[in-house]
Amino acid sequence: MDRYIRQIPVIGERGQERLIDSSVLIVGAGGLGSVVLTYLASAGVGRIGIVDGDIVEEHNLQRQFVHAGKIGKNKAISAMDFVERLNPNVEVEAYPFNVNEKNVKVAKHYDVVALCPDNFEVRLILNDFCIENGIPFVHGAVYGFEGEVTTVIGSPCYRCLYLKFPKQKNSTPIMGFTCGVTGSIQSAEVIKVILDMEVLKGRLLRFDLRSMDFFEVKYDRDSRCICKK
Ligand SMILES: [Zn+2]
């Protein structure tokens, strides 16, 4: 408990125990995932799963700091090594594959999902799986100086927010610090879900770090959405 002595005055011993008893699946160990897994592991989330099938490349290190010195390694394995060094009390599992409709069921073994992938396809697969299985998830996305976060606990879901999704570009331009801000907000949301605190449900937080505008878009269930009520 000594490790958590500075945060126990904030969340209480009961809150700390709840974190230790909780499990989170982090989908994507890239720019957002690096931040989220760092703060969840250091806060003492008891069990963390990391899904990523990609290999660390040099241009990832501009923002994916957990992979320092790991060029050529699988990102889930590399991230697992990082978590084990950061907080040996955390039980960590690496899933070295990219999420598809068949393997998404791994999410069933976790209390909360942190959605940190780099494409819409994975977001939608997880959205649908989490809605069907009643698993809360925290969405984060980044583009250049801009980021967004929302938390889905049942309806309204991520599909309700957009309904139509643009074609994915091969690689999006991104500043490292945008991942830092966005991933930190996602970490806060995941921890608040675990602690039963108010979260960004039905609220999309958007920000632009160029103008420093932070604003919210409220959204409801869209009746055309395929998600179940
Ligand atoms: Zn929906």
JSON list of C-alpha atoms and ligand atoms in Angstrom, two decimals:
[
{"chain": "A", "resi": 1, "resn": "MET", "atom": "CA", "xyz": [0.00, 0.00, 0.00]},
{"chain": "A", "resi": 2, "resn": "ASP", "atom": "CA", "xyz": [3.02, 2.28, 0.46]},
{"chain": "A", "resi": 3, "resn": "ARG", "atom": "CA", "xyz": [3.18, 2.66, -3.31]},
{"chain": "A", "resi": 4, "resn": "TYR", "atom": "CA", "xyz": [-0.28, 4.26, -3.32]},
{"chain": "A", "resi": 5, "resn": "ILE", "atom": "CA", "xyz": [0.16, 6.50, -0.27]},
{"chain": "A", "resi": 6, "resn": "ARG", "atom": "CA", "xyz": [-0.23, 9.75, -2.23]},
{"chain": "A", "resi": 7, "resn": "GLN", "atom": "CA", "xyz": [-3.50, 8.75, -3.90]},
{"chain": "A", "resi": 8, "resn": "ILE", "atom": "CA", "xyz": [-5.25, 7.04, -0.98]},
{"chain": "A", "resi": 9, "resn": "PRO", "atom": "CA", "xyz": [-6.19, 10.43, 0.53]},
{"chain": "A", "resi": 10, "resn": "VAL", "atom": "CA", "xyz": [-8.00, 11.08, -2.79]},
{"chain": "A", "resi": 11, "resn": "ILE", "atom": "CA", "xyz": [-9.82, 7.81, -3.40]},
{"chain": "A", "resi": 12, "resn": "GLY", "atom": "CA", "xyz": [-9.78, 6.23, 0.09]},
{"chain": "A", "resi": 13, "resn": "GLU", "atom": "CA", "xyz": [-8.53, 2.79, 1.12]},
{"chain": "A", "resi": 14, "resn": "ARG", "atom": "CA", "xyz": [-11.76, 1.26, -0.16]},
{"chain": "A", "resi": 15, "resn": "GLY", "atom": "CA", "xyz": [-11.19, 2.92, -3.51]},
{"chain": "A", "resi": 16, "resn": "GLN", "atom": "CA", "xyz": [-7.65, 1.59, -3.62]},
{"chain": "A", "resi": 17, "resn": "GLU", "atom": "CA", "xyz": [-8.91, -1.92, -2.85]},
{"chain": "A", "resi": 18, "resn": "ARG", "atom": "CA", "xyz": [-11.44, -1.62, -5.65]},
{"chain": "A", "resi": 19, "resn": "LEU", "atom": "CA", "xyz": [-8.67, -0.71, -8.10]},
{"chain": "A", "resi": 20, "resn": "ILE", "atom": "CA", "xyz": [-6.60, -3.69, -6.93]},
{"chain": "A", "resi": 21, "resn": "ASP", "atom": "CA", "xyz": [-9.62, -5.99, -7.40]},
{"chain": "A", "resi": 22, "resn": "SER", "atom": "CA", "xyz": [-10.39, -4.66, -10.89]},
{"chain": "A", "resi": 23, "resn": "SER", "atom": "CA", "xyz": [-9.32, -5.66, -14.38]},
{"chain": "A", "resi": 24, "resn": "VAL", "atom": "CA", "xyz": [-8.92, -3.56, -17.53]},
{"chain": "A", "resi": 25, "resn": "LEU", "atom": "CA", "xyz": [-8.28, -4.56, -21.12]},
{"chain": "A", "resi": 26, "resn": "ILE", "atom": "CA", "xyz": [-6.27, -2.01, -23.10]},
{"chain": "A", "resi": 27, "resn": "VAL", "atom": "CA", "xyz": [-6.84, -2.39, -26.82]},
{"chain": "A", "resi": 28, "resn": "GLY", "atom": "CA", "xyz": [-3.88, -0.92, -28.65]},
{"chain": "A", "resi": 29, "resn": "ALA", "atom": "CA", "xyz": [-0.44, -0.32, -27.12]},
{"chain": "A", "resi": 30, "resn": "GLY", "atom": "CA", "xyz": [0.34, 2.71, -29.28]},
{"chain": "A", "resi": 31, "resn": "GLY", "atom": "CA", "xyz": [0.32, 6.42, -28.43]},
{"chain": "A", "resi": 32, "resn": "LEU", "atom": "CA", "xyz": [-2.85, 6.33, -26.30]},
{"chain": "A", "resi": 33, "resn": "GLY", "atom": "CA", "xyz": [-2.24, 2.84, -24.94]},
{"chain": "A", "resi": 34, "resn": "SER", "atom": "CA", "xyz": [1.24, 3.82, -23.71]},
{"chain": "A", "resi": 35, "resn": "VAL", "atom": "CA", "xyz": [-0.26, 6.53, -21.53]},
{"chain": "A", "resi": 36, "resn": "VAL", "atom": "CA", "xyz": [-3.26, 4.52, -20.35]},
{"chain": "A", "resi": 37, "resn": "LEU", "atom": "CA", "xyz": [-1.29, 1.44, -19.37]},
{"chain": "A", "resi": 38, "resn": "THR", "atom": "CA", "xyz": [1.25, 3.57, -17.53]},
{"chain": "A", "resi": 39, "resn": "TYR", "atom": "CA", "xyz": [-1.34, 5.32, -15.36]},
{"chain": "A", "resi": 40, "resn": "LEU", "atom": "CA", "xyz": [-3.56, 2.29, -14.76]},
{"chain": "A", "resi": 41, "resn": "ALA", "atom": "CA", "xyz": [-0.63, 0.07, -13.78]},
{"chain": "A", "resi": 42, "resn": "SER", "atom": "CA", "xyz": [0.93, 2.72, -11.55]},
{"chain": "A", "resi": 43, "resn": "ALA", "atom": "CA", "xyz": [-2.44, 3.41, -9.87]},
{"chain": "A", "resi": 44, "resn": "GLY", "atom": "CA", "xyz": [-2.65, -0.26, -8.94]},
{"chain": "A", "resi": 45, "resn": "VAL", "atom": "CA", "xyz": [-5.32, -1.72, -11.24]},
{"chain": "A", "resi": 46, "resn": "GLY", "atom": "CA", "xyz": [-4.90, -5.38, -10.28]},
{"chain": "A", "resi": 47, "resn": "ARG", "atom": "CA", "xyz": [-5.10, -7.07, -13.66]},
{"chain": "A", "resi": 48, "resn": "ILE", "atom": "CA", "xyz": [-4.30, -5.54, -17.03]},
{"chain": "A", "resi": 49, "resn": "GLY", "atom": "CA", "xyz": [-4.58, -7.13, -20.48]},
{"chain": "A", "resi": 50, "resn": "ILE", "atom": "CA", "xyz": [-2.87, -5.56, -23.49]},
{"chain": "A", "resi": 51, "resn": "VAL", "atom": "CA", "xyz": [-3.90, -6.35, -27.07]},
{"chain": "A", "resi": 52, "resn": "ASP", "atom": "CA", "xyz": [-1.70, -5.39, -30.02]},
{"chain": "A", "resi": 53, "resn": "GLY", "atom": "CA", "xyz": [-0.44, -7.36, -33.00]},
{"chain": "A", "resi": 54, "resn": "ASP", "atom": "CA", "xyz": [1.93, -4.70, -34.32]},
{"chain": "A", "resi": 55, "resn": "ILE", "atom": "CA", "xyz": [5.70, -4.55, -34.16]},
{"chain": "A", "resi": 56, "resn": "VAL", "atom": "CA", "xyz": [7.56, -1.56, -32.66]},
{"chain": "A", "resi": 57, "resn": "GLU", "atom": "CA", "xyz": [9.07, 0.70, -35.33]},
{"chain": "A", "resi": 58, "resn": "GLU", "atom": "CA", "xyz": [11.35, 3.69, -34.89]},
{"chain": "A", "resi": 59, "resn": "HIS", "atom": "CA", "xyz": [8.69, 6.25, -35.88]},
{"chain": "A", "resi": 60, "resn": "ASN", "atom": "CA", "xyz": [6.43, 4.94, -33.07]},
{"chain": "A", "resi": 61, "resn": "LEU", "atom": "CA", "xyz": [8.85, 6.20, -30.40]},
{"chain": "A", "resi": 62, "resn": "GLN", "atom": "CA", "xyz": [7.85, 9.82, -31.01]},
{"chain": "A", "resi": 63, "resn": "ARG", "atom": "CA", "xyz": [4.90, 9.05, -28.68]},
{"chain": "A", "resi": 64, "resn": "GLN", "atom": "CA", "xyz": [4.90, 5.35, -27.71]},
{"chain": "A", "resi": 65, "resn": "PHE", "atom": "CA", "xyz": [7.42, 5.73, -24.90]},
{"chain": "A", "resi": 66, "resn": "VAL", "atom": "CA", "xyz": [6.73, 2.38, -23.21]},
{"chain": "A", "resi": 67, "resn": "HIS", "atom": "CA", "xyz": [8.52, 0.70, -26.12]},
{"chain": "A", "resi": 68, "resn": "ALA", "atom": "CA", "xyz": [11.86, 2.49, -25.63]},
{"chain": "A", "resi": 69, "resn": "GLY", "atom": "CA", "xyz": [14.65, 0.16, -26.71]},
{"chain": "A", "resi": 70, "resn": "LYS", "atom": "CA", "xyz": [12.18, -2.41, -28.12]},
{"chain": "A", "resi": 71, "resn": "ILE", "atom": "CA", "xyz": [12.29, -1.83, -31.89]},
{"chain": "A", "resi": 72, "resn": "GLY", "atom": "CA", "xyz": [11.32, -5.05, -33.66]},
{"chain": "A", "resi": 73, "resn": "LYS", "atom": "CA", "xyz": [9.38, -6.51, -30.70]},
{"chain": "A", "resi": 74, "resn": "ASN", "atom": "CA", "xyz": [5.64, -7.10, -30.58]},
{"chain": "A", "resi": 75, "resn": "LYS", "atom": "CA", "xyz": [3.91, -4.14, -28.89]},
{"chain": "A", "resi": 76, "resn": "ALA", "atom": "CA", "xyz": [1.75, -6.18, -26.50]},
{"chain": "A", "resi": 77, "resn": "ILE", "atom": "CA", "xyz": [4.78, -8.13, -25.24]},
{"chain": "A", "resi": 78, "resn": "SER", "atom": "CA", "xyz": [6.90, -4.99, -25.01]},
{"chain": "A", "resi": 79, "resn": "ALA", "atom": "CA", "xyz": [4.13, -3.20, -23.08]},
{"chain": "A", "resi": 80, "resn": "MET", "atom": "CA", "xyz": [3.78, -6.18, -20.73]},
{"chain": "A", "resi": 81, "resn": "ASP", "atom": "CA", "xyz": [7.52, -6.00, -19.96]},
{"chain": "A", "resi": 82, "resn": "PHE", "atom": "CA", "xyz": [7.12, -2.30, -19.19]},
{"chain": "A", "resi": 83, "resn": "VAL", "atom": "CA", "xyz": [4.18, -2.87, -16.81]},
{"chain": "A", "resi": 84, "resn": "GLU", "atom": "CA", "xyz": [6.03, -5.63, -14.99]},
{"chain": "A", "resi": 85, "resn": "ARG", "atom": "CA", "xyz": [8.93, -3.27, -14.33]},
{"chain": "A", "resi": 86, "resn": "LEU", "atom": "CA", "xyz": [6.69, -0.34, -13.41]},
{"chain": "A", "resi": 87, "resn": "ASN", "atom": "CA", "xyz": [4.48, -2.22, -10.94]},
{"chain": "A", "resi": 88, "resn": "PRO", "atom": "CA", "xyz": [5.24, -5.89, -10.19]},
{"chain": "A", "resi": 89, "resn": "ASN", "atom": "CA", "xyz": [1.98, -6.13, -8.19]},
{"chain": "A", "resi": 90, "resn": "VAL", "atom": "CA", "xyz": [-0.04, -5.95, -11.40]},
{"chain": "A", "resi": 91, "resn": "GLU", "atom": "CA", "xyz": [-1.00, -9.19, -13.10]},
{"chain": "A", "resi": 92, "resn": "VAL", "atom": "CA", "xyz": [-0.50, -8.53, -16.80]},
{"chain": "A", "resi": 93, "resn": "GLU", "atom": "CA", "xyz": [-1.43, -10.51, -19.87]},
{"chain": "A", "resi": 94, "resn": "ALA", "atom": "CA", "xyz": [-0.26, -9.79, -23.42]},
{"chain": "A", "resi": 95, "resn": "TYR", "atom": "CA", "xyz": [-2.37, -10.66, -26.45]},
{"chain": "A", "resi": 96, "resn": "PRO", "atom": "CA", "xyz": [-0.07, -10.29, -29.48]},
{"chain": "A", "resi": 97, "resn": "PHE", "atom": "CA", "xyz": [-2.78, -10.02, -32.11]},
{"chain": "A", "resi": 98, "resn": "ASN", "atom": "CA", "xyz": [-5.05, -7.40, -33.63]},
{"chain": "A", "resi": 99, "resn": "VAL", "atom": "CA", "xyz": [-8.71, -7.52, -32.61]},
{"chain": "A", "resi": 100, "resn": "ASN", "atom": "CA", "xyz": [-11.19, -9.12, -34.99]},
{"chain": "A", "resi": 101, "resn": "GLU", "atom": "CA", "xyz": [-14.72, -10.49, -34.64]},
{"chain": "A", "resi": 102, "resn": "LYS", "atom": "CA", "xyz": [-13.45, -13.89, -33.51]},
{"chain": "A", "resi": 103, "resn": "ASN", "atom": "CA", "xyz": [-10.90, -12.94, -30.87]},
{"chain": "A", "resi": 104, "resn": "VAL", "atom": "CA", "xyz": [-12.78, -9.95, -29.43]},
{"chain": "A", "resi": 105, "resn": "LYS", "atom": "CA", "xyz": [-14.29, -12.31, -26.86]},
{"chain": "A", "resi": 106, "resn": "VAL", "atom": "CA", "xyz": [-11.12, -11.90, -24.81]},
{"chain": "A", "resi": 107, "resn": "ALA", "atom": "CA", "xyz": [-12.76, -8.68, -23.55]},
{"chain": "A", "resi": 108, "resn": "LYS", "atom": "CA", "xyz": [-15.24, -10.80, -21.59]},
{"chain": "A", "resi": 109, "resn": "HIS", "atom": "CA", "xyz": [-12.59, -11.46, -18.96]},
{"chain": "A", "resi": 110, "resn": "TYR", "atom": "CA", "xyz": [-12.26, -7.77, -18.02]},
{"chain": "A", "resi": 111, "resn": "ASP", "atom": "CA", "xyz": [-14.35, -5.24, -16.07]},
{"chain": "A", "resi": 112, "resn": "VAL", "atom": "CA", "xyz": [-13.59, -2.25, -18.32]},
{"chain": "A", "resi": 113, "resn": "VAL", "atom": "CA", "xyz": [-12.08, -1.77, -21.78]},
{"chain": "A", "resi": 114, "resn": "ALA", "atom": "CA", "xyz": [-9.83, 1.17, -22.73]},
{"chain": "A", "resi": 115, "resn": "LEU", "atom": "CA", "xyz": [-10.18, 1.66, -26.48]},
{"chain": "A", "resi": 116, "resn": "CYS", "atom": "CA", "xyz": [-6.87, 2.89, -27.87]},
{"chain": "A", "resi": 117, "resn": "PRO", "atom": "CA", "xyz": [-6.66, 1.46, -31.40]},
{"chain": "A", "resi": 118, "resn": "ASP", "atom": "CA", "xyz": [-5.74, 3.36, -34.58]},
{"chain": "A", "resi": 119, "resn": "ASN", "atom": "CA", "xyz": [-8.75, 2.39, -36.69]},
{"chain": "A", "resi": 120, "resn": "PHE", "atom": "CA", "xyz": [-12.53, 2.51, -36.81]},
{"chain": "A", "resi": 121, "resn": "GLU", "atom": "CA", "xyz": [-12.96, -1.18, -37.56]},
{"chain": "A", "resi": 122, "resn": "VAL", "atom": "CA", "xyz": [-11.57, -2.24, -34.19]},
{"chain": "A", "resi": 123, "resn": "ARG", "atom": "CA", "xyz": [-13.56, 0.47, -32.39]},
{"chain": "A", "resi": 124, "resn": "LEU", "atom": "CA", "xyz": [-16.80, -0.78, -33.91]},
{"chain": "A", "resi": 125, "resn": "ILE", "atom": "CA", "xyz": [-16.09, -4.46, -33.22]},
{"chain": "A", "resi": 126, "resn": "LEU", "atom": "CA", "xyz": [-15.42, -3.61, -29.58]},
{"chain": "A", "resi": 127, "resn": "ASN", "atom": "CA", "xyz": [-18.34, -1.22, -29.35]},
{"chain": "A", "resi": 128, "resn": "ASP", "atom": "CA", "xyz": [-20.74, -3.94, -30.46]},
{"chain": "A", "resi": 129, "resn": "PHE", "atom": "CA", "xyz": [-19.17, -6.63, -28.28]},
{"chain": "A", "resi": 130, "resn": "CYS", "atom": "CA", "xyz": [-19.09, -4.43, -25.17]},
{"chain": "A", "resi": 131, "resn": "ILE", "atom": "CA", "xyz": [-22.70, -3.28, -25.65]},
{"chain": "A", "resi": 132, "resn": "GLU", "atom": "CA", "xyz": [-23.87, -6.86, -26.06]},
{"chain": "A", "resi": 133, "resn": "ASN", "atom": "CA", "xyz": [-21.98, -8.03, -22.99]},
{"chain": "A", "resi": 134, "resn": "GLY", "atom": "CA", "xyz": [-22.55, -5.01, -20.74]},
{"chain": "A", "resi": 135, "resn": "ILE", "atom": "CA", "xyz": [-18.87, -4.10, -20.50]},
{"chain": "A", "resi": 136, "resn": "PRO", "atom": "CA", "xyz": [-18.18, -0.35, -20.05]},
{"chain": "A", "resi": 137, "resn": "PHE", "atom": "CA", "xyz": [-15.51, 1.14, -22.31]},
{"chain": "A", "resi": 138, "resn": "VAL", "atom": "CA", "xyz": [-13.65, 4.40, -22.68]},
{"chain": "A", "resi": 139, "resn": "HIS", "atom": "CA", "xyz": [-13.05, 5.65, -26.22]},
{"chain": "A", "resi": 140, "resn": "GLY", "atom": "CA", "xyz": [-10.13, 7.89, -27.12]},
{"chain": "A", "resi": 141, "resn": "ALA", "atom": "CA", "xyz": [-8.95, 9.21, -30.48]},
{"chain": "A", "resi": 142, "resn": "VAL", "atom": "CA", "xyz": [-6.36, 11.71, -31.67]},
{"chain": "A", "resi": 143, "resn": "TYR", "atom": "CA", "xyz": [-5.58, 13.72, -34.78]},
{"chain": "A", "resi": 144, "resn": "GLY", "atom": "CA", "xyz": [-2.75, 16.25, -34.92]},
{"chain": "A", "resi": 145, "resn": "PHE", "atom": "CA", "xyz": [-3.37, 18.68, -32.04]},
{"chain": "A", "resi": 146, "resn": "GLU", "atom": "CA", "xyz": [-6.92, 17.38, -31.50]},
{"chain": "A", "resi": 147, "resn": "GLY", "atom": "CA", "xyz": [-8.30, 14.69, -29.26]},
{"chain": "A", "resi": 148, "resn": "GLU", "atom": "CA", "xyz": [-11.60, 13.28, -28.03]},
{"chain": "A", "resi": 149, "resn": "VAL", "atom": "CA", "xyz": [-12.80, 11.04, -25.22]},
{"chain": "A", "resi": 150, "resn": "THR", "atom": "CA", "xyz": [-16.16, 9.56, -24.27]},
{"chain": "A", "resi": 151, "resn": "THR", "atom": "CA", "xyz": [-17.28, 6.74, -22.00]},
{"chain": "A", "resi": 152, "resn": "VAL", "atom": "CA", "xyz": [-19.87, 4.19, -23.05]},
{"chain": "A", "resi": 153, "resn": "ILE", "atom": "CA", "xyz": [-21.83, 2.33, -20.39]},
{"chain": "A", "resi": 154, "resn": "GLY", "atom": "CA", "xyz": [-24.74, 0.82, -22.25]},
{"chain": "A", "resi": 155, "resn": "SER", "atom": "CA", "xyz": [-26.62, 3.19, -24.56]},
{"chain": "A", "resi": 156, "resn": "PRO", "atom": "CA", "xyz": [-25.88, 5.67, -26.10]},
{"chain": "A", "resi": 157, "resn": "CYS", "atom": "CA", "xyz": [-22.93, 3.98, -27.79]},
{"chain": "A", "resi": 158, "resn": "TYR", "atom": "CA", "xyz": [-20.07, 4.96, -30.07]},
{"chain": "A", "resi": 159, "resn": "ARG", "atom": "CA", "xyz": [-22.16, 4.19, -33.15]},
{"chain": "A", "resi": 160, "resn": "CYS", "atom": "CA", "xyz": [-24.90, 6.57, -31.94]},
{"chain": "A", "resi": 161, "resn": "LEU", "atom": "CA", "xyz": [-22.27, 9.31, -31.94]},
{"chain": "A", "resi": 162, "resn": "TYR", "atom": "CA", "xyz": [-21.32, 9.07, -35.60]},
{"chain": "A", "resi": 163, "resn": "LEU", "atom": "CA", "xyz": [-23.54, 6.52, -37.41]},
{"chain": "A", "resi": 164, "resn": "LYS", "atom": "CA", "xyz": [-21.33, 6.91, -40.50]},
{"chain": "A", "resi": 165, "resn": "PHE", "atom": "CA", "xyz": [-17.61, 6.36, -40.37]},
{"chain": "A", "resi": 166, "resn": "PRO", "atom": "CA", "xyz": [-15.10, 7.80, -42.83]},
{"chain": "A", "resi": 167, "resn": "LYS", "atom": "CA", "xyz": [-12.67, 5.58, -44.76]},
{"chain": "A", "resi": 168, "resn": "GLN", "atom": "CA", "xyz": [-9.55, 5.03, -42.70]},
{"chain": "A", "resi": 169, "resn": "LYS", "atom": "CA", "xyz": [-6.38, 6.74, -43.88]},
{"chain": "A", "resi": 170, "resn": "ASN", "atom": "CA", "xyz": [-3.16, 4.75, -43.62]},
{"chain": "A", "resi": 171, "resn": "SER", "atom": "CA", "xyz": [-1.56, 6.90, -40.98]},
{"chain": "A", "resi": 172, "resn": "THR", "atom": "CA", "xyz": [-2.90, 9.95, -39.20]},
{"chain": "A", "resi": 173, "resn": "PRO", "atom": "CA", "xyz": [-0.67, 12.91, -38.34]},
{"chain": "A", "resi": 174, "resn": "ILE", "atom": "CA", "xyz": [-0.18, 13.17, -34.60]},
{"chain": "A", "resi": 175, "resn": "MET", "atom": "CA", "xyz": [1.72, 15.10, -31.94]},
{"chain": "A", "resi": 176, "resn": "GLY", "atom": "CA", "xyz": [3.01, 13.02, -29.02]},
{"chain": "A", "resi": 177, "resn": "PHE", "atom": "CA", "xyz": [1.59, 15.34, -26.37]},
{"chain": "A", "resi": 178, "resn": "THR", "atom": "CA", "xyz": [-1.91, 15.01, -27.84]},
{"chain": "A", "resi": 179, "resn": "CYS", "atom": "CA", "xyz": [-1.69, 11.31, -26.97]},
{"chain": "A", "resi": 180, "resn": "GLY", "atom": "CA", "xyz": [-0.49, 12.32, -23.50]},
{"chain": "A", "resi": 181, "resn": "VAL", "atom": "CA", "xyz": [-3.50, 14.55, -22.80]},
{"chain": "A", "resi": 182, "resn": "THR", "atom": "CA", "xyz": [-6.04, 12.21, -24.39]},
{"chain": "A", "resi": 183, "resn": "GLY", "atom": "CA", "xyz": [-4.64, 9.07, -22.77]},
{"chain": "A", "resi": 184, "resn": "SER", "atom": "CA", "xyz": [-4.55, 10.80, -19.37]},
{"chain": "A", "resi": 185, "resn": "ILE", "atom": "CA", "xyz": [-8.23, 11.72, -19.67]},
{"chain": "A", "resi": 186, "resn": "GLN", "atom": "CA", "xyz": [-9.01, 8.13, -20.68]},
{"chain": "A", "resi": 187, "resn": "SER", "atom": "CA", "xyz": [-7.10, 6.86, -17.63]},
{"chain": "A", "resi": 188, "resn": "ALA", "atom": "CA", "xyz": [-9.13, 9.14, -15.37]},
{"chain": "A", "resi": 189, "resn": "GLU", "atom": "CA", "xyz": [-12.36, 7.87, -16.94]},
{"chain": "A", "resi": 190, "resn": "VAL", "atom": "CA", "xyz": [-11.40, 4.19, -16.55]},
{"chain": "A", "resi": 191, "resn": "ILE", "atom": "CA", "xyz": [-10.54, 4.72, -12.89]},
{"chain": "A", "resi": 192, "resn": "LYS", "atom": "CA", "xyz": [-13.79, 6.62, -12.29]},
{"chain": "A", "resi": 193, "resn": "VAL", "atom": "CA", "xyz": [-15.80, 3.82, -13.93]},
{"chain": "A", "resi": 194, "resn": "ILE", "atom": "CA", "xyz": [-14.16, 1.37, -11.48]},
{"chain": "A", "resi": 195, "resn": "LEU", "atom": "CA", "xyz": [-14.87, 3.70, -8.55]},
{"chain": "A", "resi": 196, "resn": "ASP", "atom": "CA", "xyz": [-18.48, 4.33, -9.64]},
{"chain": "A", "resi": 197, "resn": "MET", "atom": "CA", "xyz": [-17.95, 8.05, -10.11]},
{"chain": "A", "resi": 198, "resn": "GLU", "atom": "CA", "xyz": [-19.57, 10.32, -12.68]},
{"chain": "A", "resi": 199, "resn": "VAL", "atom": "CA", "xyz": [-18.06, 9.87, -16.15]},
{"chain": "A", "resi": 200, "resn": "LEU", "atom": "CA", "xyz": [-18.45, 11.19, -19.71]},
{"chain": "A", "resi": 201, "resn": "LYS", "atom": "CA", "xyz": [-21.55, 9.08, -20.46]},
{"chain": "A", "resi": 202, "resn": "GLY", "atom": "CA", "xyz": [-23.48, 10.58, -23.38]},
{"chain": "A", "resi": 203, "resn": "ARG", "atom": "CA", "xyz": [-20.85, 13.34, -23.48]},
{"chain": "A", "resi": 204, "resn": "LEU", "atom": "CA", "xyz": [-18.02, 13.57, -25.99]},
{"chain": "A", "resi": 205, "resn": "LEU", "atom": "CA", "xyz": [-15.17, 15.71, -24.66]},
{"chain": "A", "resi": 206, "resn": "ARG", "atom": "CA", "xyz": [-13.27, 17.31, -27.53]},
{"chain": "A", "resi": 207, "resn": "PHE", "atom": "CA", "xyz": [-10.25, 19.55, -27.43]},
{"chain": "A", "resi": 208, "resn": "ASP", "atom": "CA", "xyz": [-7.84, 21.35, -29.68]},
{"chain": "A", "resi": 209, "resn": "LEU", "atom": "CA", "xyz": [-4.41, 21.90, -28.14]},
{"chain": "A", "resi": 210, "resn": "ARG", "atom": "CA", "xyz": [-3.60, 24.55, -30.75]},
{"chain": "A", "resi": 211, "resn": "SER", "atom": "CA", "xyz": [-6.37, 26.92, -29.64]},
{"chain": "A", "resi": 212, "resn": "MET", "atom": "CA", "xyz": [-6.69, 25.28, -26.19]},
{"chain": "A", "resi": 213, "resn": "ASP", "atom": "CA", "xyz": [-10.45, 24.99, -26.67]},
{"chain": "A", "resi": 214, "resn": "PHE", "atom": "CA", "xyz": [-12.01, 22.22, -24.61]},
{"chain": "A", "resi": 215, "resn": "PHE", "atom": "CA", "xyz": [-15.70, 21.57, -25.21]},
{"chain": "A", "resi": 216, "resn": "GLU", "atom": "CA", "xyz": [-18.37, 18.90, -24.87]},
{"chain": "A", "resi": 217, "resn": "VAL", "atom": "CA", "xyz": [-20.80, 17.47, -27.38]},
{"chain": "A", "resi": 218, "resn": "LYS", "atom": "CA", "xyz": [-23.79, 15.83, -25.72]},
{"chain": "A", "resi": 219, "resn": "TYR", "atom": "CA", "xyz": [-25.29, 12.85, -27.52]},
{"chain": "A", "resi": 220, "resn": "ASP", "atom": "CA", "xyz": [-28.26, 10.54, -27.07]},
{"chain": "A", "resi": 221, "resn": "ARG", "atom": "CA", "xyz": [-29.18, 7.14, -28.37]},
{"chain": "A", "resi": 222, "resn": "ASP", "atom": "CA", "xyz": [-29.85, 7.36, -32.10]},
{"chain": "A", "resi": 223, "resn": "SER", "atom": "CA", "xyz": [-32.94, 5.33, -32.99]},
{"chain": "A", "resi": 224, "resn": "ARG", "atom": "CA", "xyz": [-31.25, 4.27, -36.26]},
{"chain": "A", "resi": 225, "resn": "CYS", "atom": "CA", "xyz": [-28.33, 2.75, -34.33]},
{"chain": "A", "resi": 226, "resn": "ILE", "atom": "CA", "xyz": [-28.03, -1.04, -34.42]},
{"chain": "A", "resi": 227, "resn": "CYS", "atom": "CA", "xyz": [-27.05, -1.17, -30.75]},
{"chain": "A", "resi": 228, "resn": "LYS", "atom": "CA", "xyz": [-29.55, -2.70, -28.35]},
{"chain": "A", "resi": 229, "resn": "LYS", "atom": "CA", "xyz": [-31.26, -0.39, -25.95]},
{"chain": "B", "resi": 1, "resn": "ZN", "atom": "ZN", "xyz": [-25.75, 3.05, -30.43]}
]
